[in-house]
Coordinates of C-alpha atoms in Angstrom, one line a residue:
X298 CA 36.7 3.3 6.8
X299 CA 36.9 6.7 5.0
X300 CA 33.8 8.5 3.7
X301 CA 31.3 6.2 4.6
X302 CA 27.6 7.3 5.0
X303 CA 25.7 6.8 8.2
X304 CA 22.2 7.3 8.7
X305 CA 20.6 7.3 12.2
X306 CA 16.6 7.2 12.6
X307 CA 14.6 6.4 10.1
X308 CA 15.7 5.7 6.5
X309 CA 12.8 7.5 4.8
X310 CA 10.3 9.8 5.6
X311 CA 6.4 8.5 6.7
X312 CA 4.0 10.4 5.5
X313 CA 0.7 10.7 8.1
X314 CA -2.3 8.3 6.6
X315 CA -5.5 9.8 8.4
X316 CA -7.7 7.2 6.4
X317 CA -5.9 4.1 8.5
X318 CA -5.3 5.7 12.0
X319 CA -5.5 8.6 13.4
X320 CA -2.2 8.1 15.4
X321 CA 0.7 10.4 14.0
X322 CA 2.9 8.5 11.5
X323 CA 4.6 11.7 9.8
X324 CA 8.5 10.7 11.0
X325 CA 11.1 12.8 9.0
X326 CA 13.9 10.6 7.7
X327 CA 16.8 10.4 9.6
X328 CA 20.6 12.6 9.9
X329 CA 23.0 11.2 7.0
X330 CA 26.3 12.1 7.9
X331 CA 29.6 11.2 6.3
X332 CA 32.8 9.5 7.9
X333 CA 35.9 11.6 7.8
X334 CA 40.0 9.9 6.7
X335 CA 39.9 8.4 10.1
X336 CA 36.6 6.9 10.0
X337 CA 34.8 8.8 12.4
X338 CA 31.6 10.9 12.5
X339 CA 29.4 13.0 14.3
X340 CA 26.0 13.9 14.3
X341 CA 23.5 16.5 16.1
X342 CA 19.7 16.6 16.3
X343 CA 19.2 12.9 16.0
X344 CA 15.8 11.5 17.4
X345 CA 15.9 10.7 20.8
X346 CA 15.5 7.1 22.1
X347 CA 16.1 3.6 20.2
X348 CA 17.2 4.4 16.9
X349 CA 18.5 2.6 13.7
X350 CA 21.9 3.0 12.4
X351 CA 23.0 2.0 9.2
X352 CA 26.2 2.5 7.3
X353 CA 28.0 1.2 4.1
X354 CA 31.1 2.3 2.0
X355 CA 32.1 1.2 -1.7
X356 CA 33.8 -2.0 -1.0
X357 CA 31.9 -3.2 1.9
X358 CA 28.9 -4.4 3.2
X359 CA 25.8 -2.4 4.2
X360 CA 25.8 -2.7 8.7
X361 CA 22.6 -2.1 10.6
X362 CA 21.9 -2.2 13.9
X363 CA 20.3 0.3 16.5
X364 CA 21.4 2.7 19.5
X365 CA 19.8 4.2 22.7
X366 CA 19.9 8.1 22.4
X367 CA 19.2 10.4 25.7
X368 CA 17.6 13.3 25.8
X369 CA 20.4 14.8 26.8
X370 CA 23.9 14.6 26.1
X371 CA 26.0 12.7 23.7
X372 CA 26.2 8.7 23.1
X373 CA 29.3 6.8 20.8
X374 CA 28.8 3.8 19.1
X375 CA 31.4 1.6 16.6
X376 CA 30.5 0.4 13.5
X377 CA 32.2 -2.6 12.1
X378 CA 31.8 -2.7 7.8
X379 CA 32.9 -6.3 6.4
X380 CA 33.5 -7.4 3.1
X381 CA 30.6 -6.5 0.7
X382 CA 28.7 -9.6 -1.3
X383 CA 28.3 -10.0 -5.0
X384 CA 25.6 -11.0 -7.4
X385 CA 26.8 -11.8 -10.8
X386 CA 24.9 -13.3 -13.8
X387 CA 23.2 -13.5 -17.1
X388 CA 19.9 -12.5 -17.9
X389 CA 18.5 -14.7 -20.7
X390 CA 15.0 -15.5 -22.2
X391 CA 12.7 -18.7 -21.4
X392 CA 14.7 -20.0 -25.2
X393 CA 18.2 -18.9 -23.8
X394 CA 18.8 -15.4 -25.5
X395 CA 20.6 -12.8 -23.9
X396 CA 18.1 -10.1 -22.6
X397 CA 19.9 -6.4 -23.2
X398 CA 19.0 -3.5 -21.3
X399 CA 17.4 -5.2 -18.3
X400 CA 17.7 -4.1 -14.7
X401 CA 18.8 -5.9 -12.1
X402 CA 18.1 -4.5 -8.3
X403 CA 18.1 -4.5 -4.8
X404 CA 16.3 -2.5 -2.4
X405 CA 14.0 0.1 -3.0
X406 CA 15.4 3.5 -4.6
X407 CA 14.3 5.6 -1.6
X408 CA 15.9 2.7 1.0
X409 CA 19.4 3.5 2.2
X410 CA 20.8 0.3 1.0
X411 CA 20.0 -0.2 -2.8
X412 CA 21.8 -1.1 -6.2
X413 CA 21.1 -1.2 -9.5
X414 CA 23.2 -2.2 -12.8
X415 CA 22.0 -2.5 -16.6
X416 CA 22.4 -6.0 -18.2
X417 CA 24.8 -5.5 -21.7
X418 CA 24.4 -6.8 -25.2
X419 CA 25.3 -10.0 -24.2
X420 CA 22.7 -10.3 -21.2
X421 CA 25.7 -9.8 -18.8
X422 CA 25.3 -7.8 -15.4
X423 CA 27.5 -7.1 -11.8
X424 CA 26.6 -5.6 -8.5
X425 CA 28.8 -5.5 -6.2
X426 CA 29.1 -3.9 -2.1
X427 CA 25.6 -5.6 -1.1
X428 CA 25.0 -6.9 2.1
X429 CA 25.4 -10.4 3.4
X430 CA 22.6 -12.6 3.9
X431 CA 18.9 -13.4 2.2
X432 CA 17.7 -10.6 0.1
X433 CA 15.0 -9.9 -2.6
X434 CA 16.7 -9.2 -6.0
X435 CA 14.9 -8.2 -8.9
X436 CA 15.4 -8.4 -12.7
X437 CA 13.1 -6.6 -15.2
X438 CA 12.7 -5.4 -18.6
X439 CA 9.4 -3.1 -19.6
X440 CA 6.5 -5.5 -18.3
X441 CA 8.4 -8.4 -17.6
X442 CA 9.8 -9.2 -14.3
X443 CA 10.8 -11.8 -11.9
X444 CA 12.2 -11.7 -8.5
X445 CA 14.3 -13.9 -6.3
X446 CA 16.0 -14.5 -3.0
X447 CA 19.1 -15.6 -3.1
X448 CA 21.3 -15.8 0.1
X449 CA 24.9 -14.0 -0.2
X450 CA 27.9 -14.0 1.5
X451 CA 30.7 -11.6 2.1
X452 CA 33.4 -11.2 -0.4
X453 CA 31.7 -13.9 -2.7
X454 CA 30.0 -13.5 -5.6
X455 CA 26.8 -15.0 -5.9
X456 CA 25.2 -16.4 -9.5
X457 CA 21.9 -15.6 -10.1
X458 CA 20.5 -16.1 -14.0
X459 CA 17.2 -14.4 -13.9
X460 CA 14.7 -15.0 -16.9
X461 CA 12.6 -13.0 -18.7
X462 CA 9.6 -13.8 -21.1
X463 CA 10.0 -10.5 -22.9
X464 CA 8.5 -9.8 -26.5
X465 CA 5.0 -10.5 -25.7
X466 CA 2.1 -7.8 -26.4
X467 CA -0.8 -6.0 -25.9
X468 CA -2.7 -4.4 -28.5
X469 CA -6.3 -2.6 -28.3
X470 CA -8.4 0.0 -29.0
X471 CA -10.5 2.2 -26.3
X472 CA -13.8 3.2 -28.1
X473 CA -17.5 5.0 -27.2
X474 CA -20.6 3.0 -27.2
X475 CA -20.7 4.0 -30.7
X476 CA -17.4 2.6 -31.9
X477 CA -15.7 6.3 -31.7
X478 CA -12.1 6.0 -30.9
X479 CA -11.0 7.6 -27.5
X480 CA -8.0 9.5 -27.4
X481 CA -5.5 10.5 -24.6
X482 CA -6.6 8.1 -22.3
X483 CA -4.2 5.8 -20.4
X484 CA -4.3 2.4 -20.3
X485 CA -2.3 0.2 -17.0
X486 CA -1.8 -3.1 -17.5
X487 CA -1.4 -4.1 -13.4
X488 CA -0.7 -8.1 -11.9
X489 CA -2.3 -7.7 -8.6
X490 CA -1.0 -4.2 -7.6
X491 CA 2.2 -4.0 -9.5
X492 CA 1.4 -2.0 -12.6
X493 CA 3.0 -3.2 -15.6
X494 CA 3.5 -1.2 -17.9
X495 CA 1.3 2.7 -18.5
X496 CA 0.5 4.2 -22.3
X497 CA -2.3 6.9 -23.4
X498 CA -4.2 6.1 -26.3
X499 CA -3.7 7.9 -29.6
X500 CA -5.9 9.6 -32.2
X501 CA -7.1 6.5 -33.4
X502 CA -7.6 5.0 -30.1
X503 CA -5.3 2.1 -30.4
X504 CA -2.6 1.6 -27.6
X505 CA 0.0 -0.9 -27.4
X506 CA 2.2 -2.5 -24.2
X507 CA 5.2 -4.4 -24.6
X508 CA 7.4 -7.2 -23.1
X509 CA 4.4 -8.0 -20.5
X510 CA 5.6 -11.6 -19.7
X511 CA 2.9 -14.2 -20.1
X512 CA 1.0 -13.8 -16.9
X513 CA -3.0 -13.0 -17.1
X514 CA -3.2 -9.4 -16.6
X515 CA -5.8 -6.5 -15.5
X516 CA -6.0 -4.0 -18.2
X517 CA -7.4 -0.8 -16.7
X518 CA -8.5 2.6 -18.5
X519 CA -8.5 5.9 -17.1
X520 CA -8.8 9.6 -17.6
X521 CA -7.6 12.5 -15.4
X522 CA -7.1 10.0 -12.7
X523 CA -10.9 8.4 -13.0
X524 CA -11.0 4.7 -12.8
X525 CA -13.6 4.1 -16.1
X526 CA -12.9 0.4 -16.7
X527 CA -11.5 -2.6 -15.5
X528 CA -11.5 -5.7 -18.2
X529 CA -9.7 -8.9 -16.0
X530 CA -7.8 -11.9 -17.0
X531 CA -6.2 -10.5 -20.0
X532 CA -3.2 -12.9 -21.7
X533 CA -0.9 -10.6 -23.4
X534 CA 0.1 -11.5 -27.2
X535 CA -3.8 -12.9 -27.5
X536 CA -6.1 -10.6 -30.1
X537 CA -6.7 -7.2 -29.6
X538 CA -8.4 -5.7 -26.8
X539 CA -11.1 -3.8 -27.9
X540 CA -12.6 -1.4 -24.3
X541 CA -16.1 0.0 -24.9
X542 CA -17.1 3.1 -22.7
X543 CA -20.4 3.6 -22.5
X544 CA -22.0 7.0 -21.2
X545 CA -22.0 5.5 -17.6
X546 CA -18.4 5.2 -18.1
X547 CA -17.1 7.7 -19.6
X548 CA -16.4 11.4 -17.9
X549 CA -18.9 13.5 -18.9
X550 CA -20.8 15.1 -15.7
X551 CA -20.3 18.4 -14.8
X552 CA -20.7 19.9 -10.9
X553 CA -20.6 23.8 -10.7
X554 CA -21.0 26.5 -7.8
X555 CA -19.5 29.1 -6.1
X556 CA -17.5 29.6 -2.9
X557 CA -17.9 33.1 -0.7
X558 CA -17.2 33.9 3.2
X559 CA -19.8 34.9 5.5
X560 CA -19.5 38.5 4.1
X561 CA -20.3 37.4 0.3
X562 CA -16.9 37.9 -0.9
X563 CA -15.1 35.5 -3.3
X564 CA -13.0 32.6 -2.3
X565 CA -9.7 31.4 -4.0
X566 CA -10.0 27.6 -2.8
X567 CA -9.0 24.0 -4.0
X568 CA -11.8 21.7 -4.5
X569 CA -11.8 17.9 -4.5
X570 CA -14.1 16.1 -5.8
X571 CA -13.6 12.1 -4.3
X572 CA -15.2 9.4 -6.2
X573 CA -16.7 6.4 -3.8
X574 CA -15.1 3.7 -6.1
X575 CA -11.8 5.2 -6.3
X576 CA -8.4 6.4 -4.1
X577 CA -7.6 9.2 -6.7
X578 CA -8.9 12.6 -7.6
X579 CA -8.1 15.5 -9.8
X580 CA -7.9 18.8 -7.8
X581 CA -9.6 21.6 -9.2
X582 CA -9.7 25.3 -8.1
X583 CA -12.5 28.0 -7.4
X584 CA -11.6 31.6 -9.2
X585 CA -10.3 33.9 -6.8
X586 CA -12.2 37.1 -8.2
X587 CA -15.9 35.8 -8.3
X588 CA -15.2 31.9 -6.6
X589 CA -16.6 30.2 -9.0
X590 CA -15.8 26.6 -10.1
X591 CA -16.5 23.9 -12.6
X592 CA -15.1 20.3 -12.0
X593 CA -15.5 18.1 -14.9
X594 CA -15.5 16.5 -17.1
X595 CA -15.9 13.3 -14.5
X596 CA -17.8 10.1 -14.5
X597 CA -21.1 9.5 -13.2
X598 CA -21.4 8.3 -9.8
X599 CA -21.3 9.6 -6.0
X600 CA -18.8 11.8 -5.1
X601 CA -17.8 13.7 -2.1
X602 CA -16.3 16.8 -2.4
X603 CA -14.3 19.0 0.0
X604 CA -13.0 22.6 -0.6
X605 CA -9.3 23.5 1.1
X606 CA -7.5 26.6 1.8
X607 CA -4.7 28.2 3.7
X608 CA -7.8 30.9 5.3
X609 CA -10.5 28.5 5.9
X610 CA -8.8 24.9 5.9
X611 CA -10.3 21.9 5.2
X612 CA -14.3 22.2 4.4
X613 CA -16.6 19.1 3.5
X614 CA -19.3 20.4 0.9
X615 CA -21.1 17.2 0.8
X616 CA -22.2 14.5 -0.8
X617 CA -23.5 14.9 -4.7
X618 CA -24.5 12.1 -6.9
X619 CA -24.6 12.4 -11.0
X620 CA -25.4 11.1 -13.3
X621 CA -24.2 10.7 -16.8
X622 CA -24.2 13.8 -18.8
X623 CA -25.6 15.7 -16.2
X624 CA -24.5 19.1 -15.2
X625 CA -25.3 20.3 -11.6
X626 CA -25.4 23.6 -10.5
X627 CA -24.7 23.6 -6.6
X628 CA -24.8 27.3 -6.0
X629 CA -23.6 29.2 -3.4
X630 CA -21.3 27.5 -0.8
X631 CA -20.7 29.6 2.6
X632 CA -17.2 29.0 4.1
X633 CA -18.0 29.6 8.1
X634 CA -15.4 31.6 9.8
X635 CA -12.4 29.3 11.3
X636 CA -10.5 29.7 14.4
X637 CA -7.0 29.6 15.3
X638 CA -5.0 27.6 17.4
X639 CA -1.4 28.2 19.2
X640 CA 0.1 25.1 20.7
X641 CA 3.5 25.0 22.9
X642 CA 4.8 21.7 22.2
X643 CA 7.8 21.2 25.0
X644 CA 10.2 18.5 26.2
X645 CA 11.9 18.3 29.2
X646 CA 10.5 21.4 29.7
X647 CA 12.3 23.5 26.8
X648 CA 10.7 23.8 23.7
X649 CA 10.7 20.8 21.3
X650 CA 13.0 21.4 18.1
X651 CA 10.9 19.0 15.6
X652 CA 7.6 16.8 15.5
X653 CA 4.0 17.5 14.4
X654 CA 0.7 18.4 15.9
X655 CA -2.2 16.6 13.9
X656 CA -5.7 18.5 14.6
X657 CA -8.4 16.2 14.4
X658 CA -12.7 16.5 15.1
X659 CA -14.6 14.5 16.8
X660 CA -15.4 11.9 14.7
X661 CA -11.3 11.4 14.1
X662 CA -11.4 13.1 11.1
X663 CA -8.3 14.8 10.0
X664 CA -8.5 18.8 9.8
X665 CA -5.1 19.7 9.6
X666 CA -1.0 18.7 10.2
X667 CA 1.0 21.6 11.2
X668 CA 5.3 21.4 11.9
X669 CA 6.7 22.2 15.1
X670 CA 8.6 25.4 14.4
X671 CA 11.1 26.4 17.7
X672 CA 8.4 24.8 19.8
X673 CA 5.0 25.9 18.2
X674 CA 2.3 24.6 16.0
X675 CA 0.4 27.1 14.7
X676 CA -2.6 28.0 12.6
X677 CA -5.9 29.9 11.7
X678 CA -7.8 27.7 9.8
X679 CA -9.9 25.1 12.3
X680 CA -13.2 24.3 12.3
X681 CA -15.4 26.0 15.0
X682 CA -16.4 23.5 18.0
X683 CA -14.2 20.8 19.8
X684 CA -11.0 19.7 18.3
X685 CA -8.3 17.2 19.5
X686 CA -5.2 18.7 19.4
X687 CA -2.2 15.6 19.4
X688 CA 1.8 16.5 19.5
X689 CA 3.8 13.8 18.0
X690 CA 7.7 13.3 17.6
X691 CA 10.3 10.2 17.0
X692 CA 9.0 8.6 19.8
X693 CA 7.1 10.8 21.9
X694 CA 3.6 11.9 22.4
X695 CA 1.1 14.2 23.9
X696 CA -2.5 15.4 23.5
X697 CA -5.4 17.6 24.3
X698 CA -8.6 19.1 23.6
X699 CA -9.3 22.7 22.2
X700 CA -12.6 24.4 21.8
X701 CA -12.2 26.6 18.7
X702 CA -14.5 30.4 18.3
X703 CA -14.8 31.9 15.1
X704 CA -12.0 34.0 14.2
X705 CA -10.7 33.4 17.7
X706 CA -7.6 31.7 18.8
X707 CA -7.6 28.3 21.4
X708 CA -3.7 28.5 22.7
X709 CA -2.6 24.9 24.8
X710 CA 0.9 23.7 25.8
X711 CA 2.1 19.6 25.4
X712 CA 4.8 18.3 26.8
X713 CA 6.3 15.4 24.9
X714 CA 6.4 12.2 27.1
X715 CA 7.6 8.8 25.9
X716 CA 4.4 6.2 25.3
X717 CA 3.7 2.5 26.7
X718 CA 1.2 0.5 24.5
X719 CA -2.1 -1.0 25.9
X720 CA -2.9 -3.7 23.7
X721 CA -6.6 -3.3 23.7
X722 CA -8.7 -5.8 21.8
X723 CA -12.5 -5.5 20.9
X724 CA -15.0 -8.4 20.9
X725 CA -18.0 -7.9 19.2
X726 CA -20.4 -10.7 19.5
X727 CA -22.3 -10.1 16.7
X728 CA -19.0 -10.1 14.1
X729 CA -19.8 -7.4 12.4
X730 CA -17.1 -7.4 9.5
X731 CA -14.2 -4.2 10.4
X732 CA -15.6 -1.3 8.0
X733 CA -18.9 -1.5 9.0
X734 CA -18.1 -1.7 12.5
X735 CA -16.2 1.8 12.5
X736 CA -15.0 1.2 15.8
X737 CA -13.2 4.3 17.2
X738 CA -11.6 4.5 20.7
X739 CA -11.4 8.0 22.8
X740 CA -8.6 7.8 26.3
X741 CA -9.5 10.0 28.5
X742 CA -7.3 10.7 32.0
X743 CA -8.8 10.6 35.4
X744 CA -10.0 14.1 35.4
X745 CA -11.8 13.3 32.1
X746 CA -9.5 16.0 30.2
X747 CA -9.1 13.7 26.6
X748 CA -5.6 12.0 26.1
X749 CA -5.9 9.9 22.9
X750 CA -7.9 9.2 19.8
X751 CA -7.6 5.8 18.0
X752 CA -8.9 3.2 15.5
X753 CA -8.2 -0.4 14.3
X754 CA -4.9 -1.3 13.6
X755 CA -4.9 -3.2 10.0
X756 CA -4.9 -6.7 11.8
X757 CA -7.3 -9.0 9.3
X758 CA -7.7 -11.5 12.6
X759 CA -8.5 -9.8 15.3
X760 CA -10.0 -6.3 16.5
X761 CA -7.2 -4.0 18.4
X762 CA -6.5 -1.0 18.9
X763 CA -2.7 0.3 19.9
X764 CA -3.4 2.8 22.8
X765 CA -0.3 4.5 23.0
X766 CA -0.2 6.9 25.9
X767 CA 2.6 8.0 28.4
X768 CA 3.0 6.1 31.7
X769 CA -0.5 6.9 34.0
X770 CA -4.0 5.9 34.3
X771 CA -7.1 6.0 31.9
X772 CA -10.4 5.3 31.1
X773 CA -11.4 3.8 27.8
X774 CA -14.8 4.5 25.8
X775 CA -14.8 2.1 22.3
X776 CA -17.7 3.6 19.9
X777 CA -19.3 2.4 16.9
X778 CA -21.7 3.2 14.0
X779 CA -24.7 1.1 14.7
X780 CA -24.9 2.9 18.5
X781 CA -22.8 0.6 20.7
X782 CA -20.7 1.6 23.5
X783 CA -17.8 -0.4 25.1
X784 CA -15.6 0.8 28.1
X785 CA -12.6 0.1 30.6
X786 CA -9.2 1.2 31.8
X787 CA -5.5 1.1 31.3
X788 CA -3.2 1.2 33.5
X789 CA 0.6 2.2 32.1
X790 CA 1.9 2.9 35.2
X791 CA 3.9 0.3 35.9
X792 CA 4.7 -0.3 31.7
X793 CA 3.0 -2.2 29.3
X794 CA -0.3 -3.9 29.6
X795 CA -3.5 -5.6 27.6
X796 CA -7.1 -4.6 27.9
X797 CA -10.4 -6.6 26.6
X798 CA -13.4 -4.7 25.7
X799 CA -16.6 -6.8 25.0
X800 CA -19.4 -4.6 22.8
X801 CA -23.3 -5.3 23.8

């Protein structure tokens, strides 16, 4: 099979989510190659150890399956491509009418294996070289969508008619508490967390979202990113919505201040400002010739803001609460001197070609991600005091601690080893629900030197932790917020193992 594309590793990049765990997760995507007239390939600098491999042509089916890679050497495989499946229909409405200008998918646009075709005039629609077996196909048309999963086979095509409720919807008006209309800001229309459909009011205030479908919606409104209202349960094609923001609501608090080094001098920073009741924020920025900064307008409420730069990193300012209409001056902000950090990161002894070292405090807060660049992670801007210092690439893992000095620089050298899991579960007698517990686990070798920092794993049921660790020995210390202590060992020597820790 000529000109084929093969991926091996991962088929898109993970990005590193310090809120959930505080275990690396940042894996670049894979090596896409192409097949030549004979049908071969090669490929260098693939991840090392069990990998996936995926490959599809035009004309066949999509094949995945996975491959052992050494650290050394080279390793073949054979890929065998069969015929591709089909899915062929008509999109129609619940009355029977073709439905123009619909989309009909599979697989995400950032997946290695997705397709996509436009429905015609008369509802009509054709994609061809999917793979064979049960798979999520979507249809959808502005707000209205429906999904299904329909099993295909190879060199058949497969009907599928999907329908859409199109032509319903939404009408409203986003006013102040005195009946002032509210321009430029958007309103979502979301069914659990798949938004709908996105438009920003007018000068008038009035907005309008079409072909919703018929399903009870969420209609939120925002500004800059700010969360101001949520109105639930709204039916789309019912009267119009009319969304009152009150001062509480709406954005109209002010923080100001200034940021300076220990010396007095003007810093050029970005400043976030994160609101308790909300994943999003608008980033503002300090003036680089007197540091000054204004963030605002935003809503009342708590927020915790955090200053970042490339000199001075990642700076918590603390914790302001406003209220509405109010403008607080903060002042002066000193940004303490960081420290650097060179770390060797190594494998097999030679120096490693890709991965990540994640800096993190004590608390498992995240400070900083820096690349591995021809075997080094470096940078300047660390917070003075003790900071876990943890080398990840596809598959491999090391750690260690670094004490940081002002404007000094803490140098260390981890050698990539490949991890064994200790499933470690936590019982906690008094069942103290999972975020107020903030249960964090610290691994710690025989000598005492630190190995591994970990949370809960996003498991509803049960309390675990995933202590991944190379092959050895190590003693386990579980703390949480309201003072308790739990603690144990692992031992990966011999692969694999489990571990119960039972909290006071």
């Amino acid at each position: 099979v000529a000109f084929a594309k093969v991926l091996l590793g991962p088929q898109y990049h993970n990005l590193l989510n310090s809120n959930t765990r505080p275990i690396v997760e940042q894996v670049p995507r894979g090596v896409e190659v192409e097949t030549d007239r004979a049908g071969t390939f090669h490929a260098d600098g693939v991840p090392v150890g069990r990998i996936e491999v995926r490959a599809w042509a035009a004309g066949r089916a999509p094949t995945l399956t996975s491959l052992e890679v050494p650290a050394q050497g080279c390793v073949t495989i054979a890929l065998t491509l069969g015929p591709g499946a089909q899915l062929r229909g008509v999109a129609r409405t619940p009355t029977g009418a073709p439905v123009a200008g619909a989309e009909i998918s599979l697989g995400e646009f950032f997946e290695f294996v997705h397709a996509q075709a436009t429905t015609a005039a008369d509802g009509s629609y054709t994609l061809g070289d999917l793979p064979v077996g049960t798979h999520t196909v979507r249809a959808e048309r502005g707000g209205s969508r429906t999904a299904e999963r329909p099993t295909l086979a190879g060199g058949v095509a497969t009907p599928w008619d999907p329908v859409l409720d199109i032509g319903n919807t939404l009408r409203g008006r986003v006013v102040d508490a005195h009946g002032a209309p509210l321009a430029g800001h958007a309103v979502s229309a979301w069914l659990g967390q798949d938004r709908r459909g996105e438009v920003v009011t007018g000068a008038d205030g009035h907005f309008e979202l079409r072909d919703l479908g018929a399903e009870p919606l969420s209609v939120e409104v925002s500004f800059a990113f700010q969360s101001l209202a949520i109105v639930p349960d709204v039916r789309p094609g019912g009267p119009e919505l009319v969304v009152t923001l009150d001062d509480a609501r709406r954005p109209n608090a002010f923080l100001l201040g200034r940021l300076v080094d220990e010396q007095g001098r003007p810093v050029a920073a970005t400043l976030v400002p994160w609101h308790a009741d909300s994943n999003r924020a608008v980033n503002y920025h300090s003036d680089a010739t007197t540091g000054a900064y204004r963030i605002g307008p935003v809503r009342a409420g708590s927020y915790t803001l955090v200053a970042e730069s490339a000199a001075f990193g990642r700076v918590p300012l603390g914790q302001h609460e406003l209220a509405p209409n109010e403008t607080r001056q903060l002042g002066d902000f000193v940004l303490p001197t960081p420290g650097g950090a060179e770390v060797a990161v190594t494998l097999d002894g030679r120096p490693a070609t890709d991965g990540v070292v994640v800096f993190l405090r004590e608390d498992g807060s995240w400070c900083e991600t820096v690349a591995v660049e021809q075997g080094v992670a470096r940078t300047r801007a660390l917070p003075v005091g003790r900071i876990y210092a943890v080398a990840d690439a596809p598959g491999l893992y090391a750690a260690c601690e670094l004490g940081i000095v002002a404007g000094g620089r803490a140098t260390a050298t981890l050698d990539l080893q490949r991890p064994l899991r200790a499933t470690t579960t936590l019982v906690d007698p008094r069942g103290t629900a999972r975020e107020a517990l903030g249960a964090q686990l610290v691994a710690r070798r025989p000598d005492g030197s630190f190995a591994g920092l970990f949370a809960l794993v996003g498991r509803p049921d049960v309390l675990q932790f995933f202590v991944e660790l190379p092959a050895g020995e190590y003693a386990l210390r579980v703390t949480t917020k309201d003072g308790r202590t739990a603690v144990g060992r692992a031992d990966l020597r011999s692969g694999p193992c489990s571990v119960t820790l039972s909290l006071p």
